[in-house]
């Protein structure tokens, strides 16, 4: 199945500005600062995936056996932006964008468009400008965006190096604490990187640290056991919403880590992905694209466990909402995933039906994504491969 994976970082909407008063004030003894994780050093369905982002250069040797990975985004305000005192670009009283801010914005836009090499060039230019201006906070932010660029590209080793650089810089700030959300967000991504590089012990420590910290932070307003808010009033509190989204992001990536480790861990992966889904419904709403993506990914797990009725139920639910919202970037992937499930369930007639629907949408797509809200989900190369899989399906050949 195709899998959509993401973290929705609002860094795309926010810009670097001169530092303001910070919300984190507790100080720590830096000499004693230690974090256990940070030491330098074939599925049956297609996957929709800020990963499941797989490195195309290294992992596409067998397109019929390996899933395509796309990017999934959690709607959270990037914690490092809060820590560094970065303002919302929609502010009416902000100054006109400087060349530095424009360079950063262009780098982020290129990253969103999956033009990772171009994004790297732009961000290196922005970094040089920040260094010339001795703007340390901007340097740190750019390193973080560069790390995300490598993360999304699937270059996990380089992503780790840059995330560690960001952590080193943040840990020297007086307003940095061992449980601040800037650290937690980086911890989640580092943990996933370590898992992708076959360092499961480091990944496990990092994920448990991140989840435990966010469970403590959200315990006053979120009942994790039942997956619900303790009071509806918390929905209007942005700080709590962001903390809860970060917990959902941790659950989501931990689920991905578990399913990669072993097929014997699919049950556990399903538990954590379901937790992530419940949080997404609370934070984003039942019809948000993040929620639909998680429903797709839960269907993927059920399909791998050969529980096809459960898989079809989640996919049909996601398809109904995607149709209602006209998410034409998402619909063909959901249709193709449903086709793969019907094919595995010995219903080639229905599989071909959904392949035809996939091809009908993709053939009408412009080269650029038509849904700005969802950004560009598929590159031209990925769309071509999607059409090739449809052809295999229609010819009665294995495509999943």
Tab-separated table of C-alpha atoms in Angstrom:
chain	number	residue	atom	x	y	z
A	1	UNK	CA	0.000	0.000	0.000
A	2	UNK	CA	1.038	3.568	-0.536
A	3	UNK	CA	1.728	5.311	2.724
A	4	UNK	CA	1.532	9.030	3.476
A	5	UNK	CA	3.820	10.069	6.289
A	6	UNK	CA	4.470	13.532	7.770
A	7	UNK	CA	5.095	16.141	10.473
A	8	UNK	CA	3.401	19.361	9.622
A	9	UNK	CA	5.973	21.925	10.661
A	10	UNK	CA	4.670	25.454	10.672
A	11	UNK	CA	8.199	26.609	9.917
A	12	UNK	CA	6.834	26.971	6.395
A	13	UNK	CA	4.599	29.745	7.682
A	14	UNK	CA	6.935	31.331	10.202
A	15	UNK	CA	10.035	33.450	9.743
A	16	UNK	CA	13.136	34.298	11.701
A	17	UNK	CA	12.866	37.608	13.496
A	18	UNK	CA	14.945	39.301	16.139
A	19	UNK	CA	14.721	37.500	19.474
A	20	UNK	CA	11.893	38.441	21.770
A	21	UNK	CA	11.083	37.352	25.278
A	22	UNK	CA	11.040	33.576	25.529
A	23	UNK	CA	8.433	31.360	27.111
A	24	UNK	CA	10.967	28.934	28.623
A	25	UNK	CA	12.814	30.366	31.576
A	26	UNK	CA	14.067	27.501	33.730
A	27	UNK	CA	17.823	27.035	33.567
A	28	UNK	CA	19.937	23.904	33.901
A	29	UNK	CA	23.491	23.031	34.757
A	30	UNK	CA	24.932	22.458	31.305
A	31	UNK	CA	27.893	20.494	32.569
A	32	UNK	CA	25.464	17.827	33.760
A	33	UNK	CA	23.293	17.891	30.634
A	34	UNK	CA	23.130	14.387	29.199
A	35	UNK	CA	20.725	12.833	26.793
A	36	UNK	CA	21.007	9.076	26.341
A	37	UNK	CA	20.138	9.070	22.659
A	38	UNK	CA	22.498	11.672	21.263
A	39	UNK	CA	25.914	10.180	20.879
A	40	UNK	CA	27.704	10.906	17.608
A	41	UNK	CA	28.115	8.019	15.851
A	42	UNK	CA	9.150	-6.297	1.683
A	43	UNK	CA	5.777	-5.067	2.482
A	44	UNK	CA	2.610	-6.058	0.589
A	45	UNK	CA	1.109	-2.588	0.233
A	46	UNK	CA	2.231	0.821	-0.905
A	47	UNK	CA	2.736	3.434	1.767
A	48	UNK	CA	1.507	7.214	1.783
A	49	UNK	CA	4.358	9.282	4.236
A	50	UNK	CA	7.647	14.669	7.618
A	51	UNK	CA	9.104	9.939	6.303
A	52	UNK	CA	8.094	7.123	5.891
A	53	UNK	CA	10.307	9.268	3.677
A	54	UNK	CA	12.578	6.772	2.042
A	55	UNK	CA	15.739	7.546	0.108
A	56	UNK	CA	14.837	6.890	-3.514
A	57	UNK	CA	18.469	6.558	-4.539
A	58	UNK	CA	19.076	3.732	-2.100
A	59	UNK	CA	15.737	1.999	-1.738
A	60	UNK	CA	14.082	1.671	-5.119
A	61	UNK	CA	15.701	-1.440	-6.514
A	62	UNK	CA	12.419	-3.326	-6.639
A	63	UNK	CA	9.477	-1.035	-7.237
A	64	UNK	CA	6.981	-3.882	-7.194
A	65	UNK	CA	7.936	-5.047	-3.720
A	66	UNK	CA	8.835	-1.891	-1.857
A	67	UNK	CA	6.306	0.768	-0.925
A	68	UNK	CA	6.513	4.297	-2.174
A	69	UNK	CA	7.035	6.659	0.718
A	70	UNK	CA	5.622	10.121	0.854
A	71	UNK	CA	5.562	12.695	3.547
A	72	UNK	CA	3.117	13.129	6.382
A	73	UNK	CA	2.882	16.348	8.419
A	74	UNK	CA	1.781	16.915	11.970
A	75	UNK	CA	0.170	20.296	12.544
A	76	UNK	CA	2.417	21.512	15.312
A	77	UNK	CA	4.219	24.774	15.821
A	78	UNK	CA	7.871	23.835	15.493
A	79	UNK	CA	9.200	24.009	19.013
A	80	UNK	CA	12.566	25.433	18.077
A	81	UNK	CA	10.763	28.482	16.668
A	82	UNK	CA	9.224	29.097	20.066
A	83	UNK	CA	12.517	28.635	21.856
A	84	UNK	CA	14.403	30.988	19.527
A	85	UNK	CA	11.697	33.638	19.650
A	86	UNK	CA	10.615	33.414	16.038
A	87	UNK	CA	7.524	35.336	15.007
A	88	UNK	CA	4.571	34.369	12.859
A	89	UNK	CA	5.019	35.730	9.346
A	90	UNK	CA	1.365	36.725	9.230
A	91	UNK	CA	1.938	39.438	11.806
A	92	UNK	CA	0.832	42.792	10.440
A	93	UNK	CA	3.527	44.765	12.236
A	94	UNK	CA	6.532	42.694	11.189
A	95	UNK	CA	9.226	44.458	9.133
A	96	UNK	CA	9.659	43.835	5.437
A	97	UNK	CA	11.497	40.590	4.735
A	98	UNK	CA	15.262	40.951	4.695
A	99	UNK	CA	17.425	39.115	2.125
A	100	UNK	CA	18.231	36.575	4.847
A	101	UNK	CA	14.572	35.844	5.575
A	102	UNK	CA	13.779	35.623	1.870
A	103	UNK	CA	16.601	33.114	1.392
A	104	UNK	CA	15.279	30.989	4.263
A	105	UNK	CA	11.733	31.130	2.893
A	106	UNK	CA	12.895	30.075	-0.565
A	107	UNK	CA	14.826	27.178	0.932
A	108	UNK	CA	11.754	26.032	2.867
A	109	UNK	CA	9.571	26.340	-0.245
A	110	UNK	CA	12.015	24.229	-2.271
A	111	UNK	CA	12.003	21.622	0.509
A	112	UNK	CA	8.201	21.518	0.460
A	113	UNK	CA	8.328	20.921	-3.280
A	114	UNK	CA	10.742	18.021	-2.720
A	115	UNK	CA	13.499	19.902	-4.529
A	116	UNK	CA	15.922	18.807	-1.856
A	117	UNK	CA	19.157	19.598	-3.692
A	118	UNK	CA	17.950	23.101	-4.561
A	119	UNK	CA	16.756	23.600	-0.992
A	120	UNK	CA	20.189	22.620	0.280
A	121	UNK	CA	21.857	25.220	-1.937
A	122	UNK	CA	19.464	27.962	-0.832
A	123	UNK	CA	19.839	27.111	2.841
A	124	UNK	CA	23.632	27.111	2.586
A	125	UNK	CA	23.377	30.598	1.098
A	126	UNK	CA	21.121	31.679	3.960
A	127	UNK	CA	23.522	30.162	6.484
A	128	UNK	CA	26.441	32.159	5.059
A	129	UNK	CA	24.351	35.333	5.280
A	130	UNK	CA	23.439	34.603	8.911
A	131	UNK	CA	27.076	33.934	9.773
A	132	UNK	CA	28.157	37.206	8.141
A	133	UNK	CA	25.529	38.995	10.260
A	134	UNK	CA	26.585	37.076	13.401
A	135	UNK	CA	22.919	36.148	13.816
A	136	UNK	CA	23.324	33.042	15.957
A	137	UNK	CA	19.628	32.251	16.368
A	138	UNK	CA	19.104	32.370	12.619
A	139	UNK	CA	22.067	30.026	12.140
A	140	UNK	CA	20.514	27.549	14.562
A	141	UNK	CA	17.161	27.727	12.832
A	142	UNK	CA	18.748	27.207	9.408
A	143	UNK	CA	20.641	24.166	10.682
A	144	UNK	CA	17.313	22.781	11.888
A	145	UNK	CA	15.640	23.328	8.509
A	146	UNK	CA	18.652	21.781	6.746
A	147	UNK	CA	18.373	18.753	9.029
A	148	UNK	CA	14.696	18.434	8.137
A	149	UNK	CA	15.606	18.627	4.460
A	150	UNK	CA	17.990	15.678	4.821
A	151	UNK	CA	15.407	13.865	6.962
A	152	UNK	CA	12.745	14.164	4.282
A	153	UNK	CA	15.228	13.194	1.599
A	154	UNK	CA	16.110	10.027	3.511
A	155	UNK	CA	19.721	11.042	4.198
A	156	UNK	CA	19.477	10.086	7.869
A	157	UNK	CA	23.187	10.194	8.686
A	158	UNK	CA	23.528	13.830	7.652
A	159	UNK	CA	20.218	14.641	9.333
A	160	UNK	CA	21.548	13.215	12.610
A	161	UNK	CA	24.736	15.286	12.401
A	162	UNK	CA	22.758	18.501	11.948
A	163	UNK	CA	20.157	17.701	14.604
A	164	UNK	CA	23.004	17.098	17.053
A	165	UNK	CA	24.502	20.450	16.078
A	166	UNK	CA	21.157	22.123	16.773
A	167	UNK	CA	20.926	20.390	20.157
A	168	UNK	CA	24.436	21.497	21.080
A	169	UNK	CA	23.515	25.077	20.272
A	170	UNK	CA	20.189	24.959	22.090
A	171	UNK	CA	21.701	23.409	25.208
A	172	UNK	CA	23.896	26.494	25.654
A	173	UNK	CA	20.883	28.777	25.988
A	174	UNK	CA	19.823	29.873	29.449
A	175	UNK	CA	16.181	29.179	28.612
A	176	UNK	CA	16.778	25.590	27.521
A	177	UNK	CA	15.546	22.743	29.746
A	178	UNK	CA	15.967	18.998	29.549
A	179	UNK	CA	12.285	18.489	28.874
A	180	UNK	CA	11.581	21.456	26.584
A	181	UNK	CA	9.595	20.672	23.475
A	182	UNK	CA	12.367	21.808	21.132
A	183	UNK	CA	14.414	18.897	22.452
A	184	UNK	CA	11.454	16.503	22.295
A	185	UNK	CA	10.723	17.281	18.659
A	186	UNK	CA	14.350	16.726	17.675
A	187	UNK	CA	14.453	13.601	19.838
A	188	UNK	CA	11.543	12.074	17.908
A	189	UNK	CA	13.216	12.672	14.566
A	190	UNK	CA	16.617	11.523	15.807
A	191	UNK	CA	15.045	8.347	17.165
A	192	UNK	CA	13.466	7.629	13.806
A	193	UNK	CA	16.799	8.278	12.067
A	194	UNK	CA	18.587	5.862	14.394
A	195	UNK	CA	15.944	3.245	13.671
A	196	UNK	CA	16.423	3.689	9.926
A	197	UNK	CA	20.184	3.249	10.421
A	198	UNK	CA	19.653	-0.030	12.307
A	199	UNK	CA	20.436	1.322	15.766
A	200	UNK	CA	17.263	0.088	17.510
A	201	UNK	CA	18.535	0.537	21.081
A	202	UNK	CA	19.216	4.235	20.573
A	203	UNK	CA	15.910	4.620	18.784
A	204	UNK	CA	13.984	2.911	21.584
A	205	UNK	CA	15.591	5.078	24.286
A	206	UNK	CA	14.813	8.239	22.371
A	207	UNK	CA	11.207	7.324	21.649
A	208	UNK	CA	10.518	6.309	25.245
A	209	UNK	CA	12.088	9.539	26.513
A	210	UNK	CA	9.957	11.604	24.119
A	211	UNK	CA	6.695	9.781	24.811
A	212	UNK	CA	7.160	9.708	28.597
A	213	UNK	CA	8.016	13.407	28.700
A	214	UNK	CA	4.972	14.396	26.647
A	215	UNK	CA	2.683	12.102	28.652
A	216	UNK	CA	3.743	13.925	31.804
A	217	UNK	CA	3.286	17.309	30.118
A	218	UNK	CA	-0.200	16.512	28.817
A	219	UNK	CA	-1.496	14.466	31.758
A	220	UNK	CA	-3.396	17.379	33.319
A	221	UNK	CA	-5.659	17.776	30.279
A	222	UNK	CA	-5.400	14.539	28.259
A	223	UNK	CA	-6.485	11.041	29.282
A	224	UNK	CA	-4.070	8.861	27.339
A	225	UNK	CA	-5.694	5.601	28.376
A	226	UNK	CA	-9.013	6.569	26.800
A	227	UNK	CA	-7.576	8.881	24.151
A	228	UNK	CA	-9.699	11.881	25.093
A	229	UNK	CA	-9.453	15.331	26.638
A	230	UNK	CA	-10.264	15.678	30.313
A	231	UNK	CA	-12.144	18.884	29.462
A	232	UNK	CA	-13.376	20.291	26.158
A	233	UNK	CA	-12.017	23.696	27.200
A	234	UNK	CA	-8.468	22.600	26.432
A	235	UNK	CA	-9.249	22.678	22.717
A	236	UNK	CA	-8.966	26.467	22.838
A	237	UNK	CA	-5.487	26.445	24.370
A	238	UNK	CA	-2.788	26.610	21.675
A	239	UNK	CA	0.017	25.585	24.010
A	240	UNK	CA	-1.797	22.411	25.054
A	241	UNK	CA	-2.805	21.649	21.483
A	242	UNK	CA	0.813	21.885	20.401
A	243	UNK	CA	1.988	19.627	23.251
A	244	UNK	CA	-0.674	17.089	22.363
A	245	UNK	CA	0.258	17.218	18.667
A	246	UNK	CA	3.864	16.518	19.638
A	247	UNK	CA	2.727	13.445	21.590
A	248	UNK	CA	0.771	12.314	18.519
A	249	UNK	CA	3.835	12.797	16.377
A	250	UNK	CA	5.881	10.677	18.815
A	251	UNK	CA	3.290	7.889	18.703
A	252	UNK	CA	3.152	8.010	14.901
A	253	UNK	CA	6.909	7.746	14.388
A	254	UNK	CA	7.289	5.118	17.086
A	255	UNK	CA	4.651	3.062	15.274
A	256	UNK	CA	6.627	3.347	12.046
A	257	UNK	CA	9.769	2.312	13.882
A	258	UNK	CA	8.094	-0.783	15.347
A	259	UNK	CA	6.653	-1.987	12.055
A	260	UNK	CA	10.076	-1.682	10.441
A	261	UNK	CA	11.734	-3.701	13.209
A	262	UNK	CA	9.688	-6.856	12.800
A	263	UNK	CA	6.403	-8.177	11.431
A	264	UNK	CA	5.900	-9.606	14.926
A	265	UNK	CA	5.514	-6.054	16.224
A	266	UNK	CA	2.620	-5.053	13.954
A	267	UNK	CA	0.121	-5.382	16.816
A	268	UNK	CA	2.125	-2.931	18.932
A	269	UNK	CA	2.583	-0.630	15.964
A	270	UNK	CA	-1.185	-0.627	15.488
A	271	UNK	CA	-1.755	0.383	19.124
A	272	UNK	CA	0.480	3.447	18.812
A	273	UNK	CA	-0.834	4.428	15.386
A	274	UNK	CA	-4.365	4.289	16.735
A	275	UNK	CA	-3.288	6.553	19.590
A	276	UNK	CA	-1.856	8.963	17.023
A	277	UNK	CA	-5.136	8.890	15.099
A	278	UNK	CA	-7.191	9.740	18.195
A	279	UNK	CA	-4.906	12.694	18.923
A	280	UNK	CA	-5.090	13.911	15.332
A	281	UNK	CA	-8.889	13.894	15.508
A	282	UNK	CA	-8.734	15.989	18.690
A	283	UNK	CA	-6.083	18.431	17.462
A	284	UNK	CA	-6.867	18.647	13.748
A	285	UNK	CA	-10.416	17.374	13.359
A	286	UNK	CA	-11.963	14.265	11.842
A	287	UNK	CA	-11.712	15.547	8.260
A	288	UNK	CA	-8.180	16.931	8.374
A	289	UNK	CA	-5.703	15.464	5.874
A	290	UNK	CA	-3.435	14.322	8.716
A	291	UNK	CA	-6.341	12.276	10.075
A	292	UNK	CA	-6.996	10.756	6.649
A	293	UNK	CA	-3.328	9.879	6.267
A	294	UNK	CA	-3.321	8.065	9.592
A	295	UNK	CA	-6.459	6.168	8.605
A	296	UNK	CA	-4.644	5.120	5.444
A	297	UNK	CA	-1.656	3.978	7.479
A	298	UNK	CA	-3.816	2.003	9.894
A	299	UNK	CA	-5.373	0.292	6.869
A	300	UNK	CA	-1.844	-0.515	5.734
A	301	UNK	CA	-1.106	-2.262	9.018
A	302	UNK	CA	-4.358	-4.231	8.913
A	303	UNK	CA	-3.590	-5.305	5.340
A	304	UNK	CA	-0.180	-6.562	6.387
A	305	UNK	CA	-1.890	-8.503	9.168
A	306	UNK	CA	-4.322	-9.888	6.523
A	307	UNK	CA	-7.299	-8.339	8.288
A	308	UNK	CA	-8.714	-7.039	5.033
A	309	UNK	CA	-12.185	-6.079	6.241
A	310	UNK	CA	-10.681	-3.739	8.843
A	311	UNK	CA	-8.316	-2.319	6.231
A	312	UNK	CA	-11.161	-1.659	3.784
A	313	UNK	CA	-13.235	0.022	6.479
A	314	UNK	CA	-10.509	2.537	7.320
A	315	UNK	CA	-9.698	3.201	3.678
A	316	UNK	CA	-13.315	3.703	2.661
A	317	UNK	CA	-13.766	6.114	5.535
A	318	UNK	CA	-10.729	8.100	4.386
A	319	UNK	CA	-11.903	8.013	0.759
A	320	UNK	CA	-15.368	9.327	1.653
A	321	UNK	CA	-13.856	12.319	3.439
A	322	UNK	CA	-11.246	12.933	0.716
A	323	UNK	CA	-14.026	12.943	-1.900
A	324	UNK	CA	-16.102	15.378	0.122
A	325	UNK	CA	-13.140	17.743	0.517
A	326	UNK	CA	-11.962	17.159	-3.077
A	327	UNK	CA	-8.422	16.205	-2.019
A	328	UNK	CA	-7.455	15.104	-5.502
A	329	UNK	CA	-3.796	14.732	-4.513
A	330	UNK	CA	-4.739	12.160	-1.898
A	331	UNK	CA	-7.610	10.279	-3.558
A	332	UNK	CA	-5.604	8.318	-6.180
A	333	UNK	CA	-3.296	6.945	-3.499
A	334	UNK	CA	-6.245	5.874	-1.380
A	335	UNK	CA	-7.903	4.285	-4.432
A	336	UNK	CA	-4.695	2.443	-5.317
A	337	UNK	CA	-4.350	1.148	-1.786
A	338	UNK	CA	-7.935	-0.090	-1.837
A	339	UNK	CA	-7.205	-1.788	-5.156
A	340	UNK	CA	-4.228	-3.590	-3.624
A	341	UNK	CA	-6.377	-4.828	-0.743
A	342	UNK	CA	-9.066	-6.149	-3.091
A	343	UNK	CA	-6.383	-7.840	-5.156
A	344	UNK	CA	-4.973	-9.578	-2.079
A	345	UNK	CA	-8.541	-10.479	-1.090
A	346	UNK	CA	-9.094	-12.232	-4.447
A	347	UNK	CA	-11.376	-9.548	-5.922
A	348	UNK	CA	-9.503	-8.508	-9.098
A	349	UNK	CA	-12.698	-7.018	-10.551
A	350	UNK	CA	-12.923	-4.421	-7.777
A	351	UNK	CA	-9.157	-3.905	-7.837
A	352	UNK	CA	-9.366	-2.941	-11.514
A	353	UNK	CA	-12.275	-0.611	-10.787
A	354	UNK	CA	-10.197	1.437	-8.352
A	355	UNK	CA	-7.165	1.332	-10.641
A	356	UNK	CA	-9.293	2.961	-13.331
A	357	UNK	CA	-10.361	5.640	-10.858
A	358	UNK	CA	-6.729	6.233	-9.923
A	359	UNK	CA	-5.676	6.625	-13.544
A	360	UNK	CA	-8.594	8.929	-14.295
A	361	UNK	CA	-7.485	11.388	-11.601
A	362	UNK	CA	-3.735	11.199	-12.222
A	363	UNK	CA	-4.116	11.664	-15.976
A	364	UNK	CA	-5.872	14.986	-15.334
A	365	UNK	CA	-3.310	16.280	-12.834
A	366	UNK	CA	-1.255	19.323	-13.777
A	367	UNK	CA	2.473	19.012	-13.206
A	368	UNK	CA	2.157	21.123	-10.096
A	369	UNK	CA	-0.106	20.061	-7.268
A	370	UNK	CA	-3.592	21.485	-7.598
A	371	UNK	CA	-4.184	21.462	-3.857
A	372	UNK	CA	-2.056	24.129	-2.200
A	373	UNK	CA	-3.404	23.197	1.211
A	374	UNK	CA	-2.013	19.702	0.942
A	375	UNK	CA	1.103	20.868	-0.934
A	376	UNK	CA	2.660	18.680	-3.593
A	377	UNK	CA	2.149	15.101	-2.501
A	378	UNK	CA	3.618	13.330	-5.525
A	379	UNK	CA	6.485	14.269	-7.787
A	380	UNK	CA	6.175	13.674	-11.515
A	381	UNK	CA	8.344	10.550	-11.194
A	382	UNK	CA	6.114	9.185	-8.427
A	383	UNK	CA	2.994	9.869	-10.454
A	384	UNK	CA	4.492	7.952	-13.362
A	385	UNK	CA	5.179	4.963	-11.140
A	386	UNK	CA	1.636	5.138	-9.820
A	387	UNK	CA	0.320	4.897	-13.382
A	388	UNK	CA	2.666	1.975	-14.078
A	389	UNK	CA	1.232	0.095	-11.107
A	390	UNK	CA	-2.259	0.699	-12.425
A	391	UNK	CA	-1.254	-0.800	-15.767
A	392	UNK	CA	0.122	-3.871	-14.004
A	393	UNK	CA	-3.141	-4.244	-12.112
A	394	UNK	CA	-5.256	-3.957	-15.246
A	395	UNK	CA	-3.088	-6.561	-16.972
A	396	UNK	CA	-3.602	-8.991	-14.117
A	397	UNK	CA	-0.016	-8.719	-12.879
A	398	UNK	CA	1.212	-8.265	-9.304
A	399	UNK	CA	1.616	-4.581	-8.460
A	400	UNK	CA	1.542	-4.447	-4.654
